[in-house]
Amino acid sequence: MYKHILLAADGSENAVRAAKEAVKIARLSTETLVDIVYVADFEKAKSDVLHANSNDALMLERRKKVQNAEQVLREANVTYKVTILHGSPGPEIIKYANVNQVDLVVIGSRGLNKFQEMVIGSVSHKVMKRVQCPAVIVK
Amino acid sequence: MQTLKQQWLGNIRGDILSGIVVALALIPEAIAFSIIAGVDPMVGLYASFCIAVIIAFVGGRPGMISAATGAMALLMAPLVREYGLDYLLAATILTGIIQILFGIFKIAKIMKFIPNAVMIGFVNALAILIFMAQVPHFLGISTMTYLFVAITLIIVYTLPRFVKVIPAPLIAIVSLTAIAIFGGVELHTVGDLGNISQSLPAFLIPDVPISLETLQIIFPYSLALAIVGLLESLLTARIVDDMTATESDKNKEARGQGIANFINGFFGGMAGCAMIGQSVINVKSGGRGRLSTLIAGLFLMFLILVLGNLVVQIPMPVLVGIMIMVSIGTFDWGSFKYLVKAPRTDAIVMLTTVVIVVWTHDLSKGVIAGVLLSAIFFVVKISTVKVIKQDIHYIVEGQLFFASADSFIDYFKHADIHEKSIIINFSNSHIWDDSGVAAFIKVKELLAEKGIKVEVTGLDASSQQIMQKLDHMSSSH
């Protein structure tokens, strides 16, 4: 069964939907650990630091970003942990998944239109292409 | 924290590559900041070389890039205009000495008393000033000038989507300089504003009279430079700390900035500090260690030695376009939301900082005004005490001390109390000093005159202690 599930979270509604799917899969076994991964984007580092009163306040701000996903897992009594990474969201998730050899990646899709996807690029699409394990994209 | 060996050799490949990228991105900025300061481009280039190389060894934040910066260039411009380059070099050396002292006396700790409203105002004002400094170089010169600025902006904003390895500003410079030269386009060039000498910096002693008068001239500038340099450096260090999820020694960084500026002044460089934009580029390009900063400085000097005669041919409009990009990148675009969402007083502090800087062209004045204003707001905020009545319970909310004592007494003076006995609850309050105790005793007496008995609950331990120390006063009454 999947022992180590990576759940990508960014505070959005899509992440909550992804968390719900992760719960369904995690419940199949009691040994499953869901690893909620949030990536603090390099592009936002300057403004994050400027707007935070202290390093602890910044840490708290980021923990809040995974709170909605965390709540879904807590209510379902699934074992989980929270990991905060720094970098560019797509590549960081891929690197983390591959280095730690997670068994499954669950990620919400932002629902971009064709044009947005061409310009900004979809994180879920990048992740799906380059992780070395099965990936679930939640619509 | 990492060992020194890790800081130097822990990431060799990434550090060398990112160092090269940063060197390429540094050149246009070093030239543009020299122009802002009113000195030859070499002064900024030498500064960037010296500071980057020295800070690689003595800095407290591995992977951070320090060089000639806009914030410092803006501060020194009036000094250069009135007294010339030698006074700037002397001021740079003195800036270094002040910063070393700040480092020794652990001034970095004071940084946490600077509210983020002031820091947000600082970066916004800096962005506005960098932009304003570009205006004379493109406004009303020629149609070609506008066209080249526009093309530069298009290149630097669209190309990074497709080309990730080479910095877009470099592509803009190379291609547009080539077009201008071979197309024979009439444009102002860097060469019109100063010379580039293809030589290494040499040791020199600034040609200023060593006298009290010289000190009086340079000291105000040096102090402002020291403060602003440390402010931007320590903010940048926090950003690099965050991006790399590591910690750094802020006092060592302050000392390092001082050492770098001190030596830099003797080699003909203008005062500099850490750069937010370049440090972010460095970390994003894979730079983590001290080696990246060293390579950035060395490669920059190498490029100038090899390509110096081409650098003077860079059209000014291209440089202006790149600096507009830098100012847009420096501005905190979250500020508009901040103005709406943050407490009103914070928004006022932020705006005041911006307005004073833009008005005086002096970042240090804006920061000092911002800090003072927020200190006043803070005192006003905590010096109001509210009392909430719940039948016979009177709940005190806020800090009771010399500044708030009056508002506490006033409440009970005017309160319409019908009960014969009341309870004053201090669980949401704290008594800080004798004035606080005195105010309480006065209230007790006041109520006693009206025949009301007072009981106290919810005093925390240290408030109780202060009360006990002064309790004999009320009992002797």
Coordinates of C-alpha atoms in Angstrom, one line a residue, chain B residues 30-32 34-36 38-45 137 188-198 308-314 316 319:
Chain B
A30 CA 27.0 49.5 -10.8
I31 CA 27.3 51.9 -13.7
A32 CA 23.8 53.3 -13.2
S34 CA 27.7 55.6 -10.3
I35 CA 25.7 57.9 -12.5
I36 CA 23.2 58.5 -9.7
G38 CA 27.6 61.7 -9.9
V39 CA 30.9 59.9 -10.2
D40 CA 32.7 58.0 -13.0
P41 CA 31.3 54.5 -13.7
M42 CA 34.7 53.1 -12.5
V43 CA 33.9 54.2 -8.9
G44 CA 30.8 52.0 -8.8
L45 CA 32.5 49.1 -10.6
H137 CA 18.0 60.4 -19.0
H188 CA 23.6 59.1 -25.4
T189 CA 26.0 56.4 -24.2
V190 CA 27.6 55.6 -20.9
G191 CA 30.8 57.1 -22.3
D192 CA 29.1 60.6 -22.4
L193 CA 28.8 60.5 -18.6
G194 CA 32.2 59.1 -17.6
N195 CA 35.2 57.0 -18.4
I196 CA 35.9 53.4 -18.0
S197 CA 39.6 52.6 -17.3
Q198 CA 40.7 49.0 -18.0
G308 CA 35.8 48.0 -20.8
N309 CA 35.9 49.8 -24.2
L310 CA 32.6 48.2 -25.1
V311 CA 30.9 49.1 -21.9
V312 CA 31.3 52.9 -22.6
Q313 CA 29.3 52.3 -25.8
I314 CA 26.2 51.0 -24.0
M316 CA 21.9 55.2 -21.9
L319 CA 20.6 51.3 -19.0

